[in-house]
Amino acid sequence: MSEAKNKPHIAVLAGDGIGPEVMQQALRVLHKVAPEVTYSHGLIGGAAYVKYQQHFPTATKKLINQVDAVLFGSVGGPIEATDSPQWLNCEVNSILALRNHLNLSVNVRPAKFYSSLANISPLKNHLFNACDEILIYRELLGDIYFGDKRSFKVDGQVVAEDVASYNEAQIKTIALQAFESAAQRSGKLTSVDKANVLETSRLWRQVFNQVAKDYPQVELSHMLVDNCAMQLILNPAQFDVIATANLFGDILSDAASALPGSLGMMPSASFNDKGFGLYEPSGGSAPDIANQDVANPMAQLLSLAMLLRHSLNKDAAASAIEQAIEQVLASGFRTLDISESTCQTLGTTAFTDQVLKQL
Ligand code: IPM
Ligand code: MG
């Protein structure tokens, strides 16, 4: 993606909930594998609100415009506090605004299956063993997420509206990335939509069929989203690369993350048309388990690995992190979300200690 520099500098936006504690572990790993990479911390989400009364303050905007990549934690507060000023619209004002600000239209979420976690998975063994990795390409700047929203009254009834919209260019951008990726992998691409009902999905399908003409080596198939949710559970090994719209991608990536064991293991990368990248765990801020040293740091560490590979051209450092994690799991260490009676459950810090030991 972007050109590797001798002295790369990244922005670290830890955010809320478990964000700061897993980010702290990612920075320990960064020091070990790529000490030449420097970073600056920026405030985002509820953490930024405390200081600036804004979820995405100007200081953070300035910072991210000057760096080679962004490593992001998570944002958002407890569900019972969503109406307090600190948390009201926090996600929309911070992470969604940030994606929009950086024009990050392509989101990539790998659900990787580790052979040592077969017993953690909700899948039966034979289904699990047939799986390797499912890569989800999620369009990130269109759909019902960014269309007009409003509430109004009709005949004394409150009505709420969220408009879902896509233009051809938006769909083509994500399609090209998904086809490129599929061409380099198994050659199988599943585009997921709801074309039996939605106009946006019909356009989505048309554009994918159009782009497919330039990729004769890729076998494109279309699947309706409700069927895809079922197929992910019944026979996940049929999928390699999935491409889908913003809302469907949000939902399907959480579902897919549970198959290898836990959402706490799923990283993600988001890119704009210049290849600039932001890297974040696919899961949320999990305030219920924050500050207890129990959160799984894997998603954050693997997001760091994706950053090193795609934004800084440091493939060896990225692979080192991924292999170290695999080793730690194979050695029988777990975090609470993937704990097994026959294994040793470690906290966030102690699990990362084991990763560092392998590096
Ligand atoms: C994700 C998250 C976000 C999203 C939230 C925090 C707005 O669920 O990255 O999947 O819906 O995109
Ligand atoms: Mg989500």
GROMACS .gro file of C-alpha atoms and ligand atoms in nm:
model
  372
    1MET     CA    1   0.000   0.000   0.000
    2SER     CA    2   0.172   0.328   0.101
    3GLU     CA    3   0.548   0.346   0.061
    4ALA     CA    4   0.756   0.226   0.351
    5LYS     CA    5   0.969   0.499   0.497
    6ASN     CA    6   1.283   0.463   0.703
    7LYS     CA    7   1.121   0.621   1.003
    8PRO     CA    8   0.753   0.543   0.986
    9HIS     CA    9   0.524   0.725   1.225
   10ILE     CA   10   0.177   0.606   1.317
   11ALA     CA   11  -0.118   0.744   1.514
   12VAL     CA   12  -0.241   0.540   1.808
   13LEU     CA   13  -0.606   0.602   1.897
   14ALA     CA   14  -0.688   0.370   2.186
   15GLY     CA   15  -1.038   0.504   2.260
   16ASP     CA   16  -1.268   0.354   2.522
   17GLY     CA   17  -1.353   0.036   2.710
   18ILE     CA   18  -1.098  -0.238   2.650
   19GLY     CA   19  -0.930  -0.021   2.383
   20PRO     CA   20  -0.656   0.129   2.604
   21GLU     CA   21  -0.558  -0.201   2.770
   22VAL     CA   22  -0.531  -0.405   2.450
   23MET     CA   23  -0.357  -0.112   2.280
   24GLN     CA   24  -0.098  -0.107   2.558
   25GLN     CA   25  -0.021  -0.470   2.475
   26ALA     CA   26   0.001  -0.396   2.103
   27LEU     CA   27   0.257  -0.124   2.173
   28ARG     CA   28   0.470  -0.368   2.375
   29VAL     CA   29   0.467  -0.600   2.074
   30LEU     CA   30   0.543  -0.312   1.835
   31HIS     CA   31   0.853  -0.217   2.041
   32LYS     CA   32   0.972  -0.572   2.010
   33VAL     CA   33   0.914  -0.641   1.639
   34ALA     CA   34   0.962  -0.295   1.485
   35PRO     CA   35   1.127  -0.056   1.734
   36GLU     CA   36   1.201   0.189   1.451
   37VAL     CA   37   0.829   0.267   1.420
   38THR     CA   38   0.740   0.576   1.625
   39TYR     CA   39   0.391   0.678   1.725
   40SER     CA   40   0.178   0.956   1.873
   41HIS     CA   41  -0.132   0.904   2.085
   42GLY     CA   42  -0.456   1.079   1.994
   43LEU     CA   43  -0.789   1.099   2.176
   44ILE     CA   44  -1.107   0.961   2.020
   45GLY     CA   45  -1.457   0.864   2.137
   46GLY     CA   46  -1.569   0.907   2.497
   47ALA     CA   47  -1.207   0.953   2.604
   48ALA     CA   48  -1.183   1.259   2.377
   49TYR     CA   49  -1.516   1.392   2.501
   50VAL     CA   50  -1.386   1.419   2.856
   51LYS     CA   51  -1.114   1.662   2.745
   52TYR     CA   52  -1.264   1.838   2.441
   53GLN     CA   53  -1.643   1.783   2.467
   54GLN     CA   54  -1.601   1.634   2.119
   55HIS     CA   55  -1.572   1.271   2.011
   56PHE     CA   56  -1.336   1.345   1.721
   57PRO     CA   57  -1.146   1.661   1.813
   58THR     CA   58  -0.940   1.880   1.579
   59ALA     CA   59  -0.615   1.774   1.747
   60THR     CA   60  -0.684   1.413   1.643
   61LYS     CA   61  -0.779   1.520   1.289
   62LYS     CA   62  -0.446   1.703   1.259
   63LEU     CA   63  -0.256   1.403   1.390
   64ILE     CA   64  -0.404   1.148   1.153
   65ASN     CA   65  -0.335   1.371   0.853
   66GLN     CA   66   0.039   1.351   0.927
   67VAL     CA   67   0.098   0.981   0.982
   68ASP     CA   68   0.167   0.671   0.774
   69ALA     CA   69  -0.118   0.469   0.926
   70VAL     CA   70  -0.364   0.465   1.216
   71LEU     CA   71  -0.386   0.196   1.482
   72PHE     CA   72  -0.730   0.221   1.639
   73GLY     CA   73  -0.868   0.056   1.955
   74SER     CA   74  -1.242   0.082   2.012
   75VAL     CA   75  -1.503   0.341   2.104
   76GLY     CA   76  -1.833   0.357   2.288
   77GLY     CA   77  -1.974   0.334   2.639
   78PRO     CA   78  -2.201   0.108   2.840
   79ILE     CA   79  -2.542   0.042   2.682
   80GLU     CA   80  -2.722   0.178   2.989
   81ALA     CA   81  -2.538   0.511   2.956
   82THR     CA   82  -2.598   0.577   2.584
   83ASP     CA   83  -2.797   0.892   2.661
   84SER     CA   84  -2.528   1.064   2.867
   85PRO     CA   85  -2.338   1.343   2.682
   86GLN     CA   86  -2.013   1.145   2.685
   87TRP     CA   87  -2.165   0.846   2.509
   88LEU     CA   88  -2.456   0.989   2.307
   89ASN     CA   89  -2.380   0.926   1.937
   90CYS     CA   90  -2.024   0.843   2.035
   91GLU     CA   91  -1.970   0.575   1.766
   92VAL     CA   92  -2.130   0.784   1.490
   93ASN     CA   93  -1.928   1.094   1.585
   94SER     CA   94  -1.599   0.911   1.626
   95ILE     CA   95  -1.533   0.592   1.430
   96LEU     CA   96  -1.788   0.657   1.155
   97ALA     CA   97  -1.671   1.020   1.123
   98LEU     CA   98  -1.312   0.901   1.116
   99ARG     CA   99  -1.383   0.649   0.837
  100ASN     CA  100  -1.555   0.927   0.646
  101HIS     CA  101  -1.277   1.180   0.713
  102LEU     CA  102  -1.012   0.944   0.580
  103ASN     CA  103  -1.240   0.819   0.298
  104LEU     CA  104  -1.191   0.456   0.408
  105SER     CA  105  -1.428   0.278   0.174
  106VAL     CA  106  -1.284  -0.072   0.182
  107ASN     CA  107  -1.282  -0.282   0.498
  108VAL     CA  108  -1.117  -0.624   0.519
  109ARG     CA  109  -1.196  -0.869   0.800
  110PRO     CA  110  -1.025  -1.209   0.816
  111ALA     CA  111  -1.183  -1.488   1.020
  112LYS     CA  112  -0.888  -1.721   1.066
  113PHE     CA  113  -0.927  -2.076   1.194
  114TYR     CA  114  -0.651  -2.199   1.431
  115SER     CA  115  -0.629  -2.577   1.444
  116SER     CA  116  -0.563  -2.571   1.820
  117LEU     CA  117  -0.901  -2.403   1.880
  118ALA     CA  118  -1.118  -2.674   1.725
  119ASN     CA  119  -1.286  -2.745   2.059
  120ILE     CA  120  -1.369  -2.379   2.121
  121SER     CA  121  -1.556  -2.342   1.797
  122PRO     CA  122  -1.935  -2.386   1.787
  123LEU     CA  123  -1.876  -2.590   1.469
  124LYS     CA  124  -1.860  -2.967   1.466
  125ASN     CA  125  -1.505  -3.092   1.414
  126HIS     CA  126  -1.543  -3.201   1.053
  127LEU     CA  127  -1.684  -2.859   0.957
  128PHE     CA  128  -1.413  -2.679   1.151
  129ASN     CA  129  -1.131  -2.885   1.002
  130ALA     CA  130  -1.237  -2.798   0.648
  131CYS     CA  131  -1.194  -2.425   0.719
  132ASP     CA  132  -0.883  -2.213   0.686
  133GLU     CA  133  -0.972  -1.845   0.659
  134ILE     CA  134  -1.276  -1.650   0.544
  135LEU     CA  135  -1.197  -1.301   0.420
  136ILE     CA  136  -1.481  -1.052   0.431
  137TYR     CA  137  -1.468  -0.738   0.217
  138ARG     CA  138  -1.713  -0.489   0.362
  139GLU     CA  139  -1.800  -0.164   0.186
  140LEU     CA  140  -1.752   0.099   0.456
  141LEU     CA  141  -1.882   0.439   0.344
  142GLY     CA  142  -2.223   0.383   0.189
  143ASP     CA  143  -2.552   0.207   0.257
  144ILE     CA  144  -2.790   0.279   0.543
  145TYR     CA  145  -2.495   0.387   0.761
  146PHE     CA  146  -2.432   0.714   0.579
  147GLY     CA  147  -2.768   0.795   0.415
  148ASP     CA  148  -3.003   1.063   0.551
  149LYS     CA  149  -3.154   0.991   0.890
  150ARG     CA  150  -3.452   1.161   1.043
  151SER     CA  151  -3.742   1.130   1.280
  152PHE     CA  152  -4.069   1.311   1.221
  153LYS     CA  153  -4.435   1.291   1.311
  154VAL     CA  154  -4.716   1.175   1.085
  155ASP     CA  155  -5.070   1.181   1.226
  156GLY     CA  156  -4.931   1.201   1.578
  157GLN     CA  157  -4.707   0.896   1.524
  158VAL     CA  158  -4.330   0.924   1.540
  159VAL     CA  159  -4.167   0.786   1.225
  160ALA     CA  160  -3.795   0.718   1.192
  161GLU     CA  161  -3.614   0.688   0.861
  162ASP     CA  162  -3.265   0.574   0.753
  163VAL     CA  163  -3.194   0.595   0.383
  164ALA     CA  164  -2.981   0.323   0.222
  165SER     CA  165  -2.800   0.440  -0.087
  166TYR     CA  166  -2.516   0.332  -0.318
  167ASN     CA  167  -2.376   0.470  -0.638
  168GLU     CA  168  -2.197   0.264  -0.902
  169ALA     CA  169  -1.854   0.405  -0.820
  170GLN     CA  170  -1.881   0.306  -0.454
  171ILE     CA  171  -1.972  -0.051  -0.546
  172LYS     CA  172  -1.702  -0.072  -0.811
  173THR     CA  173  -1.435   0.033  -0.561
  174ILE     CA  174  -1.509  -0.252  -0.320
  175ALA     CA  175  -1.569  -0.496  -0.607
  176LEU     CA  176  -1.224  -0.432  -0.757
  177GLN     CA  177  -1.053  -0.494  -0.423
  178ALA     CA  178  -1.250  -0.812  -0.361
  179PHE     CA  179  -1.180  -0.948  -0.711
  180GLU     CA  180  -0.808  -0.867  -0.680
  181SER     CA  181  -0.796  -1.052  -0.352
  182ALA     CA  182  -0.994  -1.350  -0.480
  183ALA     CA  183  -0.767  -1.371  -0.786
  184GLN     CA  184  -0.466  -1.402  -0.557
  185ARG     CA  185  -0.633  -1.661  -0.334
  186SER     CA  186  -0.865  -1.948  -0.427
  187GLY     CA  187  -1.026  -1.770  -0.721
  188LYS     CA  188  -1.366  -1.791  -0.550
  189LEU     CA  189  -1.567  -1.479  -0.468
  190THR     CA  190  -1.912  -1.472  -0.307
  191SER     CA  191  -2.099  -1.145  -0.337
  192VAL     CA  192  -2.371  -1.116  -0.075
  193ASP     CA  193  -2.678  -0.896  -0.120
  194LYS     CA  194  -3.056  -0.886  -0.089
  195ALA     CA  195  -3.133  -0.841  -0.457
  196ASN     CA  196  -3.473  -1.007  -0.426
  197VAL     CA  197  -3.592  -0.702  -0.229
  198LEU     CA  198  -3.352  -0.407  -0.235
  199GLU     CA  199  -3.279  -0.164  -0.518
  200THR     CA  200  -2.929  -0.099  -0.378
  201SER     CA  201  -2.864  -0.474  -0.396
  202ARG     CA  202  -2.977  -0.495  -0.758
  203LEU     CA  203  -2.726  -0.226  -0.849
  204TRP     CA  204  -2.465  -0.403  -0.636
  205ARG     CA  205  -2.517  -0.724  -0.832
  206GLN     CA  206  -2.505  -0.549  -1.170
  207VAL     CA  207  -2.175  -0.380  -1.088
  208PHE     CA  208  -2.022  -0.704  -0.960
  209ASN     CA  209  -2.128  -0.884  -1.279
  210GLN     CA  210  -1.973  -0.603  -1.483
  211VAL     CA  211  -1.641  -0.611  -1.294
  212ALA     CA  212  -1.638  -0.992  -1.322
  213LYS     CA  213  -1.581  -0.960  -1.696
  214ASP     CA  214  -1.227  -0.834  -1.624
  215TYR     CA  215  -1.156  -1.127  -1.393
  216PRO     CA  216  -1.218  -1.446  -1.592
  217GLN     CA  217  -0.996  -1.634  -1.345
  218VAL     CA  218  -1.237  -1.556  -1.059
  219GLU     CA  219  -1.553  -1.756  -1.012
  220LEU     CA  220  -1.816  -1.509  -0.891
  221SER     CA  221  -2.129  -1.632  -0.719
  222HIS     CA  222  -2.416  -1.434  -0.568
  223MET     CA  223  -2.583  -1.523  -0.242
  224LEU     CA  224  -2.872  -1.362  -0.058
  225VAL     CA  225  -2.774  -1.235   0.284
  226ASP     CA  226  -3.023  -1.442   0.483
  227ASN     CA  227  -2.901  -1.757   0.311
  228CYS     CA  228  -2.540  -1.650   0.369
  229ALA     CA  229  -2.603  -1.623   0.744
  230MET     CA  230  -2.729  -1.981   0.738
  231GLN     CA  231  -2.455  -2.111   0.506
  232LEU     CA  232  -2.186  -1.965   0.733
  233ILE     CA  233  -2.311  -2.193   1.007
  234LEU     CA  234  -2.393  -2.500   0.795
  235ASN     CA  235  -2.090  -2.509   0.568
  236PRO     CA  236  -1.841  -2.226   0.620
  237ALA     CA  237  -1.568  -2.402   0.419
  238GLN     CA  238  -1.753  -2.312   0.097
  239PHE     CA  239  -1.642  -1.949   0.147
  240ASP     CA  240  -1.307  -1.793   0.076
  241VAL     CA  241  -1.362  -1.426  -0.013
  242ILE     CA  242  -1.698  -1.265   0.064
  243ALA     CA  243  -1.786  -0.913  -0.054
  244THR     CA  244  -2.084  -0.728   0.083
  245ALA     CA  245  -2.242  -0.394   0.170
  246ASN     CA  246  -2.184  -0.196   0.487
  247LEU     CA  247  -2.468  -0.319   0.708
  248PHE     CA  248  -2.459  -0.681   0.589
  249GLY     CA  249  -2.081  -0.679   0.638
  250ASP     CA  250  -2.115  -0.551   0.992
  251ILE     CA  251  -2.350  -0.835   1.082
  252LEU     CA  252  -2.188  -1.118   0.884
  253SER     CA  253  -1.838  -1.036   1.013
  254ASP     CA  254  -1.951  -1.069   1.375
  255ALA     CA  255  -2.117  -1.401   1.287
  256ALA     CA  256  -1.810  -1.526   1.097
  257SER     CA  257  -1.580  -1.425   1.382
  258ALA     CA  258  -1.757  -1.663   1.619
  259LEU     CA  259  -1.681  -1.968   1.400
  260PRO     CA  260  -1.306  -1.981   1.477
  261GLY     CA  261  -1.387  -1.911   1.842
  262SER     CA  262  -1.437  -1.546   1.931
  263LEU     CA  263  -1.485  -1.191   1.805
  264GLY     CA  264  -1.188  -1.108   2.026
  265MET     CA  265  -0.958  -1.266   1.766
  266MET     CA  266  -1.077  -1.078   1.456
  267PRO     CA  267  -0.869  -0.783   1.331
  268SER     CA  268  -0.962  -0.550   1.046
  269ALA     CA  269  -0.805  -0.313   0.798
  270SER     CA  270  -0.970  -0.021   0.619
  271PHE     CA  271  -0.827   0.154   0.314
  272ASN     CA  272  -0.893   0.460   0.105
  273ASP     CA  273  -0.825   0.495  -0.268
  274LYS     CA  274  -0.466   0.603  -0.197
  275GLY     CA  275  -0.399   0.291   0.007
  276PHE     CA  276  -0.389   0.474   0.340
  277GLY     CA  277  -0.492   0.236   0.615
  278LEU     CA  278  -0.663   0.234   0.954
  279TYR     CA  279  -0.644  -0.089   1.154
  280GLU     CA  280  -0.885  -0.185   1.430
  281PRO     CA  281  -1.032  -0.488   1.604
  282SER     CA  282  -1.363  -0.589   1.445
  283GLY     CA  283  -1.529  -0.602   1.786
  284GLY     CA  284  -1.638  -0.319   2.011
  285SER     CA  285  -1.524  -0.154   2.332
  286ALA     CA  286  -1.678  -0.420   2.562
  287PRO     CA  287  -1.715  -0.186   2.863
  288ASP     CA  288  -1.849  -0.474   3.073
  289ILE     CA  289  -1.507  -0.639   3.081
  290ALA     CA  290  -1.289  -0.325   3.062
  291ASN     CA  291  -1.008  -0.266   3.313
  292GLN     CA  292  -1.014  -0.623   3.441
  293ASP     CA  293  -0.718  -0.749   3.241
  294VAL     CA  294  -0.934  -1.024   3.085
  295ALA     CA  295  -0.989  -0.895   2.730
  296ASN     CA  296  -0.840  -1.096   2.446
  297PRO     CA  297  -0.558  -0.884   2.295
  298MET     CA  298  -0.540  -1.094   1.975
  299ALA     CA  299  -0.761  -0.872   1.757
  300GLN     CA  300  -0.551  -0.568   1.844
  301LEU     CA  301  -0.220  -0.752   1.794
  302LEU     CA  302  -0.337  -0.893   1.461
  303SER     CA  303  -0.456  -0.546   1.355
  304LEU     CA  304  -0.104  -0.426   1.429
  305ALA     CA  305   0.031  -0.709   1.213
  306MET     CA  306  -0.196  -0.601   0.925
  307LEU     CA  307  -0.072  -0.242   0.967
  308LEU     CA  308   0.291  -0.350   0.952
  309ARG     CA  309   0.228  -0.559   0.640
  310HIS     CA  310   0.000  -0.332   0.439
  311SER     CA  311   0.098   0.021   0.539
  312LEU     CA  312   0.465  -0.014   0.632
  313ASN     CA  313   0.578  -0.301   0.408
  314LYS     CA  314   0.707  -0.490   0.710
  315ASP     CA  315   0.594  -0.835   0.614
  316ALA     CA  316   0.847  -1.020   0.828
  317ALA     CA  317   0.742  -0.834   1.144
  318ALA     CA  318   0.376  -0.897   1.062
  319SER     CA  319   0.429  -1.270   1.008
  320ALA     CA  320   0.633  -1.289   1.328
  321ILE     CA  321   0.335  -1.160   1.530
  322GLU     CA  322   0.092  -1.397   1.358
  323GLN     CA  323   0.316  -1.697   1.409
  324ALA     CA  324   0.386  -1.608   1.771
  325ILE     CA  325   0.013  -1.596   1.842
  326GLU     CA  326  -0.037  -1.930   1.672
  327GLN     CA  327   0.242  -2.077   1.886
  328VAL     CA  328   0.095  -1.940   2.207
  329LEU     CA  329  -0.242  -2.097   2.126
  330ALA     CA  330  -0.077  -2.425   2.028
  331SER     CA  331   0.111  -2.422   2.360
  332GLY     CA  332  -0.224  -2.430   2.540
  333PHE     CA  333  -0.261  -2.069   2.653
  334ARG     CA  334  -0.600  -1.906   2.626
  335THR     CA  335  -0.784  -1.590   2.725
  336LEU     CA  336  -1.121  -1.598   2.902
  337ASP     CA  337  -1.331  -1.577   2.583
  338ILE     CA  338  -1.166  -1.890   2.442
  339SER     CA  339  -1.090  -2.072   2.768
  340GLU     CA  340  -1.084  -2.452   2.786
  341SER     CA  341  -1.067  -2.668   3.095
  342THR     CA  342  -0.754  -2.843   2.968
  343CYS     CA  343  -0.575  -2.515   2.896
  344GLN     CA  344  -0.430  -2.233   3.100
  345THR     CA  345  -0.640  -1.916   3.095
  346LEU     CA  346  -0.434  -1.600   3.110
  347GLY     CA  347  -0.519  -1.232   3.142
  348THR     CA  348  -0.459  -0.970   2.874
  349THR     CA  349  -0.107  -0.889   2.994
  350ALA     CA  350   0.007  -1.245   3.070
  351PHE     CA  351  -0.119  -1.369   2.733
  352THR     CA  352   0.083  -1.096   2.562
  353ASP     CA  353   0.383  -1.192   2.778
  354GLN     CA  354   0.364  -1.534   2.612
  355VAL     CA  355   0.343  -1.375   2.266
  356LEU     CA  356   0.650  -1.164   2.345
  357LYS     CA  357   0.833  -1.475   2.465
  358GLN     CA  358   0.775  -1.638   2.124
  359LEU     CA  359   0.900  -1.334   1.932
  360IPM     C1  360  -1.773  -0.240   1.356
  360IPM     C2  361  -1.856  -0.174   1.462
  360IPM     C3  362  -1.899  -0.034   1.414
  360IPM     C4  363  -1.980  -0.052   1.287
  360IPM     C5  364  -1.976   0.046   1.521
  360IPM     C6  365  -1.893   0.066   1.646
  360IPM     C7  366  -2.027   0.177   1.469
  360IPM     O1  367  -1.964  -0.253   1.495
  360IPM     O2  368  -1.667  -0.184   1.320
  360IPM     O3  369  -1.813  -0.346   1.310
  360IPM     O4  370  -2.101  -0.076   1.295
  360IPM     O5  371  -1.921  -0.042   1.181
  361MG      MG  372  -1.966  -0.442   1.403
   0.00000   0.00000   0.00000
